[in-house]
Coordinates of C-alpha atoms in Angstrom, one line a residue:
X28 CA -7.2 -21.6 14.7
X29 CA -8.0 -17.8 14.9
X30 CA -10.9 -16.8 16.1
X31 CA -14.2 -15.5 13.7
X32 CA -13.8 -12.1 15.9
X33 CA -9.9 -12.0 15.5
X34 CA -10.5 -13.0 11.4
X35 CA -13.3 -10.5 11.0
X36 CA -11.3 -7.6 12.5
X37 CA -8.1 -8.1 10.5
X38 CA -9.6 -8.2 7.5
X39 CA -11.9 -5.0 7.8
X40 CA -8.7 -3.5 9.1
X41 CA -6.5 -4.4 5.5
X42 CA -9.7 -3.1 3.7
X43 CA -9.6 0.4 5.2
X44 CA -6.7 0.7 2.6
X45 CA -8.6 -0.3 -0.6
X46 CA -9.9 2.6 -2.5
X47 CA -13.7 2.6 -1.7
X48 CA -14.3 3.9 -4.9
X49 CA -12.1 1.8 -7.1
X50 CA -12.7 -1.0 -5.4
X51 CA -16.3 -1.0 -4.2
X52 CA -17.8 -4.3 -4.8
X53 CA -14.7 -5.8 -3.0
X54 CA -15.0 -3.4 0.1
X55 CA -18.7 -4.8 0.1
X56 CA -17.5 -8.9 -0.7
X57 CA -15.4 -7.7 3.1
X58 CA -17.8 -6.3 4.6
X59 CA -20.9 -9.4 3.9
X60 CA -17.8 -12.1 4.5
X61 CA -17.2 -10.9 7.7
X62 CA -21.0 -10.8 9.3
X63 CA -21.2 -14.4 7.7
X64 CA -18.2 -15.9 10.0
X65 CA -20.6 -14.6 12.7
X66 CA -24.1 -15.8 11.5
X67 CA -25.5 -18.4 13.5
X68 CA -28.3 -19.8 10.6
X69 CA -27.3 -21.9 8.1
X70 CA -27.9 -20.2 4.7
X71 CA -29.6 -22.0 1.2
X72 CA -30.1 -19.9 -1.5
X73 CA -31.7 -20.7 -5.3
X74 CA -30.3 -19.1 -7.7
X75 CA -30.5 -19.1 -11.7
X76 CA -31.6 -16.7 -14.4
X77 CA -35.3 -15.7 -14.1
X78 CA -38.3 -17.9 -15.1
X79 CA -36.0 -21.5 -14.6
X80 CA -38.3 -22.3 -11.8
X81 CA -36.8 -21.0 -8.7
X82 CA -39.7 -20.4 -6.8
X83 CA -41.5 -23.1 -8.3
X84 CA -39.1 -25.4 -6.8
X85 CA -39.1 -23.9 -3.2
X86 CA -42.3 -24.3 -3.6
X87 CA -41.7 -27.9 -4.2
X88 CA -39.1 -28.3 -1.6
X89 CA -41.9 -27.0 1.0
X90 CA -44.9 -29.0 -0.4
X91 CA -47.0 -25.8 -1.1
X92 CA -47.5 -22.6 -3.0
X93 CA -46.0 -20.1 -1.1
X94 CA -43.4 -18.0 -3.7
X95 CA -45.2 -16.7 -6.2
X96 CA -44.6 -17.8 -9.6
X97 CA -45.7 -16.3 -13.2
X98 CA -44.4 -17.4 -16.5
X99 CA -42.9 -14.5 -16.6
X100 CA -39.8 -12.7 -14.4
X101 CA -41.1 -12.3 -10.9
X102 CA -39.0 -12.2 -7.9
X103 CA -37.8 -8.9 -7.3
X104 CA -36.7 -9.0 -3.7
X105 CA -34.4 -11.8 -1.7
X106 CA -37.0 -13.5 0.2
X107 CA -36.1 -15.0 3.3
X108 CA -38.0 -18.5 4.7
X109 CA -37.4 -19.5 8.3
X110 CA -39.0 -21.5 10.5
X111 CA -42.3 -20.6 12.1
X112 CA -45.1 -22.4 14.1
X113 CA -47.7 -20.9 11.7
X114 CA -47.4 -19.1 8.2
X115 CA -46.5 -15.4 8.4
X116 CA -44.8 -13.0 6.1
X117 CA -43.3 -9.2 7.5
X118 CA -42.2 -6.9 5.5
X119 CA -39.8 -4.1 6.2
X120 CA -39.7 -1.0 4.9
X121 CA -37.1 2.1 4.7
X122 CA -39.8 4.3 6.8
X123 CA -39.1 1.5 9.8
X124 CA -42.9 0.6 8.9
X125 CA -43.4 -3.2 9.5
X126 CA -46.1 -5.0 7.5
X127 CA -47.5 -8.4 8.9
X128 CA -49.5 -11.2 7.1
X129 CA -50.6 -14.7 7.7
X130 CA -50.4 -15.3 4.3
X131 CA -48.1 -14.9 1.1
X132 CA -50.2 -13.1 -0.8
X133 CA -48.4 -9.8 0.1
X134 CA -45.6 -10.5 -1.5
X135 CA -47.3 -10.0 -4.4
X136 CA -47.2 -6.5 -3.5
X137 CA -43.8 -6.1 -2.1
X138 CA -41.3 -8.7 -3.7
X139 CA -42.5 -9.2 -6.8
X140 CA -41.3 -7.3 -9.6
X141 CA -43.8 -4.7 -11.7
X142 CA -44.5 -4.9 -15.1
X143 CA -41.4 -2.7 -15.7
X144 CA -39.6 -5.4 -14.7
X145 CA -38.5 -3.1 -11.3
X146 CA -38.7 -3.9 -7.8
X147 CA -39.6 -2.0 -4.9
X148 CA -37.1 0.6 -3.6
X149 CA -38.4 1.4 -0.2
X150 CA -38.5 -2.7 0.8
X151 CA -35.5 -3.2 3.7
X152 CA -36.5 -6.8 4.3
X153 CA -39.0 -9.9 3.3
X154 CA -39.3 -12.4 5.5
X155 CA -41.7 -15.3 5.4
X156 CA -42.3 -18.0 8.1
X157 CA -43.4 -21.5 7.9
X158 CA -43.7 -24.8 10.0
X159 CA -41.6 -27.1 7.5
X160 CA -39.2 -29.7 9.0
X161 CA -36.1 -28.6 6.4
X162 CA -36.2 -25.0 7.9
X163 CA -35.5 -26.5 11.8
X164 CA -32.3 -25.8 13.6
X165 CA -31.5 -22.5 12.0
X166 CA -32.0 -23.2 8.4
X167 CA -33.1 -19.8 6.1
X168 CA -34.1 -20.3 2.5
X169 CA -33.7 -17.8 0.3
X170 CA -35.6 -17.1 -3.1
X171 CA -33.2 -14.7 -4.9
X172 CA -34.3 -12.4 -8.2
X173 CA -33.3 -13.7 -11.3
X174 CA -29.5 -13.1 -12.8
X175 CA -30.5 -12.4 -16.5
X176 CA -32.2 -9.2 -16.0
X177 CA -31.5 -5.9 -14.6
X178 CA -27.9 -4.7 -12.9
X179 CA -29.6 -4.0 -9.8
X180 CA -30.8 -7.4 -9.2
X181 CA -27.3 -9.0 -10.5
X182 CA -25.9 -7.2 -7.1
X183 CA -28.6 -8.2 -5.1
X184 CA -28.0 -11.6 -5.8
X185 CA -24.2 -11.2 -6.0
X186 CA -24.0 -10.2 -2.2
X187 CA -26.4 -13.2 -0.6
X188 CA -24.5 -15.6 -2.3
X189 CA -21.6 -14.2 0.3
X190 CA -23.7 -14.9 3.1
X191 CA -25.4 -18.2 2.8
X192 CA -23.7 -21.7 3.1
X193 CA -25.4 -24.0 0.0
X194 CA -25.8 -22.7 -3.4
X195 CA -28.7 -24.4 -5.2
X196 CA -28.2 -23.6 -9.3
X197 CA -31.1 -24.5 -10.9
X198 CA -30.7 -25.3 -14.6
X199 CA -32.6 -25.5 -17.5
X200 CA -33.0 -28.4 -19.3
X201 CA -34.0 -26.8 -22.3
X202 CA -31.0 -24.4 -22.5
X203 CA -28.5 -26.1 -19.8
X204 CA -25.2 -24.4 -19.2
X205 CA -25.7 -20.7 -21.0
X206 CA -22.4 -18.7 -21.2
X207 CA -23.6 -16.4 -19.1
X208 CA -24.3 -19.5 -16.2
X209 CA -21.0 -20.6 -16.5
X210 CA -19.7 -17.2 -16.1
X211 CA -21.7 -16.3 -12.9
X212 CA -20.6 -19.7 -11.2
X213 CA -17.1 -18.9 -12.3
X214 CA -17.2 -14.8 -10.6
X215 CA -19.8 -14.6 -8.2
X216 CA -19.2 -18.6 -6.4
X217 CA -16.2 -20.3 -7.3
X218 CA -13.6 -17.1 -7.3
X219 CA -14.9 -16.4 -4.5
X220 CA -15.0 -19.5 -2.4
X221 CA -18.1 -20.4 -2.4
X222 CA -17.8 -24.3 -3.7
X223 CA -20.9 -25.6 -1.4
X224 CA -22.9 -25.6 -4.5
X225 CA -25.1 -28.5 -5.8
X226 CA -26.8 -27.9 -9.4
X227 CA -30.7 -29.2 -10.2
X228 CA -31.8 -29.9 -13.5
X229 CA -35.4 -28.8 -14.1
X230 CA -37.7 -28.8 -16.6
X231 CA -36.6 -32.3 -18.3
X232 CA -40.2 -33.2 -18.2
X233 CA -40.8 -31.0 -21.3
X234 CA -38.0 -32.6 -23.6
X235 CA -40.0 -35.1 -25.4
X236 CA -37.8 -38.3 -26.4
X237 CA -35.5 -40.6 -23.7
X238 CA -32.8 -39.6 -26.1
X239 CA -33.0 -36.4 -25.9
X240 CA -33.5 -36.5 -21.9
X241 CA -30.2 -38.3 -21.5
X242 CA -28.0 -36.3 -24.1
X243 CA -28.9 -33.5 -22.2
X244 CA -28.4 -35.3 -18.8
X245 CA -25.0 -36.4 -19.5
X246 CA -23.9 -33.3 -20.9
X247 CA -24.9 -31.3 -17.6
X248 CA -23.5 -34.2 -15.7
X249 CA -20.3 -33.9 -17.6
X250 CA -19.9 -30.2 -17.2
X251 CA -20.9 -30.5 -13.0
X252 CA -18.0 -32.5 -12.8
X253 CA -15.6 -30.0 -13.7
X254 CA -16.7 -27.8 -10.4
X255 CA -14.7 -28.2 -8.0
X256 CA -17.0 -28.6 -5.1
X257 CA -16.9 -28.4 -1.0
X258 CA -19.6 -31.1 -0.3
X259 CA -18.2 -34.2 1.1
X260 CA -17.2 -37.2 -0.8
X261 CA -19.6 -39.9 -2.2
X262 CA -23.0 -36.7 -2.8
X263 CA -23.8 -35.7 -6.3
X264 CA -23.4 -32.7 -7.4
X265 CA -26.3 -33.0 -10.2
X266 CA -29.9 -33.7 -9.1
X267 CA -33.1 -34.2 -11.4
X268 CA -35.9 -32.6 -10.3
X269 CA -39.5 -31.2 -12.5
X270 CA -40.2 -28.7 -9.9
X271 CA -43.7 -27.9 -11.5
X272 CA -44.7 -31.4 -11.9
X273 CA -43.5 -32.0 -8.1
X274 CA -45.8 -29.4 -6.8
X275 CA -48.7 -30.2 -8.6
X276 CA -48.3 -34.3 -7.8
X277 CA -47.8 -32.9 -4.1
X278 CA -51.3 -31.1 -4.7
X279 CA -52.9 -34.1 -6.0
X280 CA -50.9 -36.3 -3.4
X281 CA -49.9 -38.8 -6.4
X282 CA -47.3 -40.7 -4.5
X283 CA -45.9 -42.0 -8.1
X284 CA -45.5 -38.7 -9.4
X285 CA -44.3 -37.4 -6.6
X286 CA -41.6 -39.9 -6.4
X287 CA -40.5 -39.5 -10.3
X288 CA -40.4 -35.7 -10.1
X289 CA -37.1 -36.5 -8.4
X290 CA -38.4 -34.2 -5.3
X291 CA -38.7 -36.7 -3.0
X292 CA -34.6 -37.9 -3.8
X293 CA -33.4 -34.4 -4.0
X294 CA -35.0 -33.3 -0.5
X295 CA -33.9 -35.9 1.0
X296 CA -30.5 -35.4 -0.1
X297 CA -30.7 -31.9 0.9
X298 CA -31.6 -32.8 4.2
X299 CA -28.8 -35.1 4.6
X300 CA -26.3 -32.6 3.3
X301 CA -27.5 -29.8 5.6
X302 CA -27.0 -32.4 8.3
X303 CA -23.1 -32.9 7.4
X304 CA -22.4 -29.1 6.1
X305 CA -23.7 -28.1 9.4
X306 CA -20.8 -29.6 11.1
X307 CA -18.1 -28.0 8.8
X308 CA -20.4 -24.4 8.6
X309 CA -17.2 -22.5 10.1
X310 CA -14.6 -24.7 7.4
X311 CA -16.7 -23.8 3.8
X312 CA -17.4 -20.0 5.8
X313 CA -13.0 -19.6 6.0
X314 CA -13.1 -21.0 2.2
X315 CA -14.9 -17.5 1.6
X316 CA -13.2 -15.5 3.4
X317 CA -9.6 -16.6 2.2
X318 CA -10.4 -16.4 -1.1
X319 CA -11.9 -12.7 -0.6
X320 CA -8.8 -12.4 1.3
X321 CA -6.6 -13.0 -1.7
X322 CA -8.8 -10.7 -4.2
X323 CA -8.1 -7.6 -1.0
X324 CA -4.1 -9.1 -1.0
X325 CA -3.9 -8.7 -4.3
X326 CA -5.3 -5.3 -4.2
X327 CA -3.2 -3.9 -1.1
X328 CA 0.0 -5.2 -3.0
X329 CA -0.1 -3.8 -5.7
X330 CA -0.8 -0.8 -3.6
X331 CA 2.4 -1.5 -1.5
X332 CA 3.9 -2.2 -4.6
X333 CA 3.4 1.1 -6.0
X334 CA 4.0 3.0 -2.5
X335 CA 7.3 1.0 -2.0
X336 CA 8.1 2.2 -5.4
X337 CA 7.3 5.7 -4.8
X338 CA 9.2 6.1 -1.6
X339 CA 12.2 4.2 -3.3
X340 CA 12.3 6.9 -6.0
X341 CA 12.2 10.0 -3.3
X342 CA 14.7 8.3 -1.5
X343 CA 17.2 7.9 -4.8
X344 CA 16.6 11.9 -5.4
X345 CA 17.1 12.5 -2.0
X346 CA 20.5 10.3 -2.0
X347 CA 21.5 11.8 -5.1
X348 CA 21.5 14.8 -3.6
X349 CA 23.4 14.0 -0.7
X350 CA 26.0 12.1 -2.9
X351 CA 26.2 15.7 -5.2
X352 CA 26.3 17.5 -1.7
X353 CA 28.8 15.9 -0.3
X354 CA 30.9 15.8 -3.4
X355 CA 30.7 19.8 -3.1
X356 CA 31.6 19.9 0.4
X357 CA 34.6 17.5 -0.6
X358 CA 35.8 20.1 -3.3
X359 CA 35.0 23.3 -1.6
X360 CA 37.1 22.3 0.9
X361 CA 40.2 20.8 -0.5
X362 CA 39.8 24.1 -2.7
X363 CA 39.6 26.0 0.4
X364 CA 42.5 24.8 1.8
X365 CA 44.7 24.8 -1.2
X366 CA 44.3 28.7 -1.2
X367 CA 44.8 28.7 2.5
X368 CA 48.0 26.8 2.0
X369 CA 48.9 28.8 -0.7
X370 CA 48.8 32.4 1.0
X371 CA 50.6 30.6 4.5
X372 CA 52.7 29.2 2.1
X373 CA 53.2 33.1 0.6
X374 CA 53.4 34.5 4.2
X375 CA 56.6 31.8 5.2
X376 CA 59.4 34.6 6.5
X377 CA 61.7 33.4 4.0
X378 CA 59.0 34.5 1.3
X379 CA 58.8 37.4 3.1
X380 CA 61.7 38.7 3.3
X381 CA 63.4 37.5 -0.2
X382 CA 60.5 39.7 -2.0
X383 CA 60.0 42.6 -0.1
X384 CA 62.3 43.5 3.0
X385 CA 64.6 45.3 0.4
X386 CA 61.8 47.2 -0.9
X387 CA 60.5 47.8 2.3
X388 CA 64.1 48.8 3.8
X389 CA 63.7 51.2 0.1
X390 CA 61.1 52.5 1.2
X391 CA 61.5 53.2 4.8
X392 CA 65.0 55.0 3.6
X393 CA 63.1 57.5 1.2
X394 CA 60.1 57.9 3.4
X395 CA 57.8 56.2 1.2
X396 CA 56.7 53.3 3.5
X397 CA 53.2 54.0 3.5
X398 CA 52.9 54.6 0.0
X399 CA 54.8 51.0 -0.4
X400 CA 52.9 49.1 1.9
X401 CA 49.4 50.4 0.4
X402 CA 50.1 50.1 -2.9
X403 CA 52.5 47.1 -3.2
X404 CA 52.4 44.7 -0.2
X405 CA 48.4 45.3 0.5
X406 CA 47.4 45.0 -2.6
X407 CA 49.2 41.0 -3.0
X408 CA 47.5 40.4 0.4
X409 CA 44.2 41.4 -0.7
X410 CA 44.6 39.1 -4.0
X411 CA 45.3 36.4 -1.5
X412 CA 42.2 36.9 1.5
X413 CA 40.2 38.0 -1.6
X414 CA 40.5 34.4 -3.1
X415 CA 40.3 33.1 0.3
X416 CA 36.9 34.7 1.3
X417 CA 35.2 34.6 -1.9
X418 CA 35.5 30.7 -2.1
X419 CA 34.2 30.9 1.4
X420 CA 31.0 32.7 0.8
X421 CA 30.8 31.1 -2.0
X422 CA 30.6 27.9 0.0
X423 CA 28.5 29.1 2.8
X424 CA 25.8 30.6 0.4
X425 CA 25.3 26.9 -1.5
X426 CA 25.1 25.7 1.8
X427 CA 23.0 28.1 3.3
X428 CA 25.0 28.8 5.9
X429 CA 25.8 32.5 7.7
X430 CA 28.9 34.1 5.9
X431 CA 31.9 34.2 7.9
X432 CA 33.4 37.9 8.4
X433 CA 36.3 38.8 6.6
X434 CA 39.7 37.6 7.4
X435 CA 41.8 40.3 9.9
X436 CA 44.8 42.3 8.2
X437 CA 46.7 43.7 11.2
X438 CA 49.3 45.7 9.4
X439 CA 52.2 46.6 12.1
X440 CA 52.9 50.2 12.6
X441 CA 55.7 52.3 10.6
X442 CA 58.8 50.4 11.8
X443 CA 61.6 53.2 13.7
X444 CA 64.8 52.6 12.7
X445 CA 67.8 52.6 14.6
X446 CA 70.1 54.5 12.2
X447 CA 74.3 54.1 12.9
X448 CA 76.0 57.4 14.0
X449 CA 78.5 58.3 11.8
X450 CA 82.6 57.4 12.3
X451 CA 84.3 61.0 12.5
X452 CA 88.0 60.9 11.1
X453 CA 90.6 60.5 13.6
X454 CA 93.6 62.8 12.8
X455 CA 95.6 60.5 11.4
X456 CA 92.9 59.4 9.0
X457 CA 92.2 63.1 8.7
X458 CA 95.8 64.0 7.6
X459 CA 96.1 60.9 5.5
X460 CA 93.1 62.3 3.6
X461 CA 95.4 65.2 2.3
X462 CA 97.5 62.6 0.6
X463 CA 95.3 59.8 -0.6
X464 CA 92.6 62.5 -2.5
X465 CA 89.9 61.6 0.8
X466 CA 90.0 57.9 1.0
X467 CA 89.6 57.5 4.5
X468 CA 86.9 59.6 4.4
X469 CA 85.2 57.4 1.3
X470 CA 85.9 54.5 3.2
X471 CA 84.2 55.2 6.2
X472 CA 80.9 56.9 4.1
X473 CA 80.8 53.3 2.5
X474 CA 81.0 51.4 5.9
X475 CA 78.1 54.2 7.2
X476 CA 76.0 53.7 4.5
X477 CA 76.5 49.4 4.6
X478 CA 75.1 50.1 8.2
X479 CA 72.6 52.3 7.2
X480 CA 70.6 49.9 4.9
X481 CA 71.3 46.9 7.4
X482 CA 69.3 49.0 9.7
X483 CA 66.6 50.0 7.3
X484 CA 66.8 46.6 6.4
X485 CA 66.4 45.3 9.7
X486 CA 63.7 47.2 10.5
X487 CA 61.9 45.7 7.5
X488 CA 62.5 42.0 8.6
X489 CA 60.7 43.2 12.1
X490 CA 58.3 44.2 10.5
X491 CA 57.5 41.5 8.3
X492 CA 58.2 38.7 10.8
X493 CA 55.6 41.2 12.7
X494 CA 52.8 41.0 10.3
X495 CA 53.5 37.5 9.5
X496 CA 52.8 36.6 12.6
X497 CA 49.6 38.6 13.2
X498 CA 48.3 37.7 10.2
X499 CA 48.9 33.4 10.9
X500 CA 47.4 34.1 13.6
X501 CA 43.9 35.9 12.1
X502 CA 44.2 33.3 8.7
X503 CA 44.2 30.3 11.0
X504 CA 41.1 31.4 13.3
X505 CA 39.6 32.5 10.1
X506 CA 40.2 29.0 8.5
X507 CA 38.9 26.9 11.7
X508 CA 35.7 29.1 11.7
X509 CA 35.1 28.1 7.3
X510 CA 35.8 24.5 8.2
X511 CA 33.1 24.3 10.3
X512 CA 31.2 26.5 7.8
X513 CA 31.7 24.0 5.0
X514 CA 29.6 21.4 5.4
X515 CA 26.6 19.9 3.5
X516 CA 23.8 19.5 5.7
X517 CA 21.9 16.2 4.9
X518 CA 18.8 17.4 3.5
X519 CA 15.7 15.7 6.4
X520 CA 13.1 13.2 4.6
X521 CA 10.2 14.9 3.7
X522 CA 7.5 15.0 5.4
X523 CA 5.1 13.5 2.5
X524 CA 7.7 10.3 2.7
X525 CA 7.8 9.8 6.3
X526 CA 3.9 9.6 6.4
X527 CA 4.5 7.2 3.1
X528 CA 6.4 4.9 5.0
X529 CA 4.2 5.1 8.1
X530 CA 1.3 3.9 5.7
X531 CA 3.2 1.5 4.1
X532 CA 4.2 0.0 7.7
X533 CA 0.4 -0.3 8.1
X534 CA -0.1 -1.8 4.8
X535 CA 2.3 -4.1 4.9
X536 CA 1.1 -5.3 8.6
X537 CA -2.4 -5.7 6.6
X538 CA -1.0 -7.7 4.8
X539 CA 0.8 -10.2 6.6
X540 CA -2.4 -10.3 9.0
X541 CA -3.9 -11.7 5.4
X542 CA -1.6 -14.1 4.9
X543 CA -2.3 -15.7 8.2
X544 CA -5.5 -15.5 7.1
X545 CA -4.7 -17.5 3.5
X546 CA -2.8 -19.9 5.6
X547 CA -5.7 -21.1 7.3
X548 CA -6.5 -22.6 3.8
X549 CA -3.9 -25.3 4.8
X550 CA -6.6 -26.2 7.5
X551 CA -9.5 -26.5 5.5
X552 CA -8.7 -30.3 3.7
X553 CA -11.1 -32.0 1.9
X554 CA -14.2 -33.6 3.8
X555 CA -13.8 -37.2 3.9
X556 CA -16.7 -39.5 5.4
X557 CA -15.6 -42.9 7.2
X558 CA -17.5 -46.1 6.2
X559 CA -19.5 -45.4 9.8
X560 CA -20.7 -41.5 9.0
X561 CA -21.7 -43.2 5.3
X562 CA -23.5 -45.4 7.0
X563 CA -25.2 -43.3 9.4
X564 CA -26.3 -40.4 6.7
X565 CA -27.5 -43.6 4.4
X566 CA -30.1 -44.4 7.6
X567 CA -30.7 -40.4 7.6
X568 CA -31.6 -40.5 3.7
X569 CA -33.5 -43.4 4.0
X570 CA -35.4 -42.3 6.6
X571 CA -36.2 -38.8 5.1
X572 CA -37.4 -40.6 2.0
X573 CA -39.9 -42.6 4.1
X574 CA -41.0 -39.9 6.3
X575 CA -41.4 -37.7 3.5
X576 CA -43.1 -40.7 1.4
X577 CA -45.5 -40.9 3.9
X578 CA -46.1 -37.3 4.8

């Protein structure tokens, strides 16, 4: 079992993520569940709409006029009675002023509401002390304001009913069970845990007729049992008792009165149930705090729910783009090196030289070579590296990378050509001239000039296997630096997301910290008395019958 320290802290931790604002009333249910686990008194508080008789029947309970009671709304204040050797009320204020009395009559002043129907707003504390039996070992009564009035009071009693261990709801028998009963045992007890509730029926000493006594007795009765209560098996949950009638037999000391008031059966009662409840205090306090425990759960997932949801959707987008940004990469650079291939493919010597050594070898003959090579030959090239580079910036731009500088065109110098020297005519083949009209001489221009071009034409092929290399050599450091230029940097998370996840981490720790806290519900069975504890708290009714009988 977890300790109340080890409980307390984890849920105060899973309620620093519920929206104060939003959630306010809940953060408060927390913070009041929390200093109950520690509280060391055992907590009874009356509670029902005003003028039912709740002070009346402390009153009752403690044999003597000490709430004040009106026919009208009074209580304005939670009134605390303890224990003490003599009769004393203290009153704190906001001013950290402390007002003492030995009597009650000062509450008249400080607790009890005006004839506005408002209570005091600079009262911190009432607190009233008195030598009765029931309030020994830690027991604090509380007389709360009524719940049919004012918001303000609603909330006051709405937070003590978190921090006490029996409920006593007094009802009416002239109106038992309003809507607005049910509904208050239903939100402010039952939802949240509190099940240590046992339900008086006052007042059934002004219906007139037996009839009309038990209609209304066993239609109370018949409701109670539809609670699902915390008290152990074999007590009521309904008790008869004429609070008003009680105090005045008390007064008179009419022992027959007394005894059909029903006072005398329901203290002793309460008396025996303090005595068992007092044994499971830590069990019905862990029924609260579970059940608050759920109502913060369900508030943190929903939270973790929408954060999860949130940081899902951010990561999609941010996936997406990574998808779309590799997908480029993946085109750029088969695109890349389809026009790399493409120009190598262009710059292969056999290329080369089947489209332009004979130009070239033209050109070099008539002394045009320049003109040739910057008008024909750059200008392809530049249609090549053009394609090349613009893809490539292209590339580095979208992914905001440095552009690369522009591929190297070496162009070799003017190639020198080794021209043939001309054949001169022997004097044979110069006398045969005279006969055969110059062929000799024809023949060995033709074999001159098919020497000629091979040498311009040879030159040329130098000069192309030149650039070709030069230039295979510039493309391919040119294409290893784009490679490494063409690649789609994976975006980082953002920042707003990482600190998401962080808090949802948190959260979701929160949470499983309250469902350890929910599983201690497994713990808390159903309190089941053995024939010998019957038995025993039998003698223990019996005996506060008798001793209060005789008191």
């Amino acid at each position: 079992m977890k300790s109340s320290l080890t409980i307390s802290k984890s849920l105060q931790t899973a309620c620093q993520f519920i929206d104060a604002q939003e959630n306010q009333q809940l953060a408060k249910d927390v913070e009041l569940v929390c200093q109950q686990l520690v509280n060391p008194h055992f907590g009874i508080a009356v509670v029902a709409p005003f003028n039912f008789g709740k002070s009346t029947l402390i009153n009752a309970l403690l044999g003597r006029e000490i709430m004040p009671t009106k026919m009208i709304r009074t209580t304005g204040a939670v009134i605390s009675v303890k224990y003490g050797k003599t009769l004393k009320t203290i009153i704190t204020l906001n001013s950290g002023r402390v007002i003492k009395s030995n009597d009650t009559e000062i509450l008249k002043e400080f607790a009890v509401l005006n004839r506005k129907g408002q209570r005091r707003e600079d009262v911190i504390s009432v607190e009233v002390f008195y030598p009765h039996r029931l309030l020994k070992n830690g027991v604090e009564l509380f007389d709360l304001p009524g719940t049919n009035d004012r918001e303000e009071q609603d909330t006051l009693v709405r937070d003590k009913l978190l921090q006490v261990d029996l409920v006593i709801q007094i009802l009416n028998a002239r109106q038992p069970f309003t809507q607005g009963e049910k509904e208050t045992l239903h939100n402010w007890l039952f939802n949240r845990g509190i099940k240590t509730i046992i339900f008086v029926l006052n007042r059934m000493n002004e219906l007139e007729s037996i009839e009309d006594k038990n209609e209304v007795y066993n239609d109370v009765y018949s409701t109670t049992k539809t609670f699902e209560s915390d008290l152990p098996q074999g007590f009521k949950k309904l008790y008869r008792v004429d609070a008003l009638p009680a105090i005045k037999a008390q007064q008179e000391r009419n022992i027959w009165k007394i005894i059909t008031s029903g006072i005398i059966t329901f203290e002793s009662t309460l008396f025996t149930i303090i005595s068992v409840q007092k044994e499971k205090t830590n069990q019905t306090r862990l029924l609260r705090v579970t059940a608050i425990a759920s109502q913060v759960k369900s508030v943190l997932q929903k939270k973790a729910n929408n954060l999860t949801k949130e940081i899902k959707d951010a990561e999609d987008i941010r996936n997406a783009v990574i998808e779309k940004g590799k997908q480029r990469e993946e085109y750029l650079r088969k695109e890349f090196k389809t026009r790399v291939k493409t120009y190598r493919n262009w710059l292969s010597l056999d290329t080369l030289v089947g489209t332009y050594q004979a130009n070239a070898a033209e050109a070099l003959e008539t002394g045009s070579f320049n003109n040739w090579q910057n008008s024909k030959f750059k200008s392809t090239i530049l249609s090549y590296t053009q394609s090349i580079e613009n893809l490539a910036n292209q590339s580095c731009d979208e992914f905001h990378k440095s552009r690369p500088n522009r591929i190297k065109i070496s162009f070799p110098s003017c190639p020198d050509v080794s021209l043939p020297k001309r054949q001169e005519r022997d004097f044979g083949q110069w006398f045969g001239d005279i006969f055969n009209g110059g062929a000799n001489r024809r023949k060995l221009d033709k074999e001159y000039e098919r020497k000629k071009w091979q040498a311009y034409k040879t030159a040329a092929y130098n000069y192309l296997s030149k650039f070709r290399t030069d230039t295979l050599a510039s493309l391919n450091k040119y294409e290893k630096i784009v490679e490494s230029l063409i690649v789609f940097t994976i975006p980082p998370e953002s920042s707003t997301v990482i600190q998401k996840r962080y808090y949802l981490n948190d959260l979701n720790s929160s949470l499983n910290a309250i469902q350890d806290i929910e599983s201690l519900k497994i713990e808390t069975n159903i309190y089941r008395l053995n024939w010998l504890k019957r038995f025993k708290f039998f003698l223990l009714f019996c005996k506060n019958c008798l001793f209060l009988l005789l008191q």
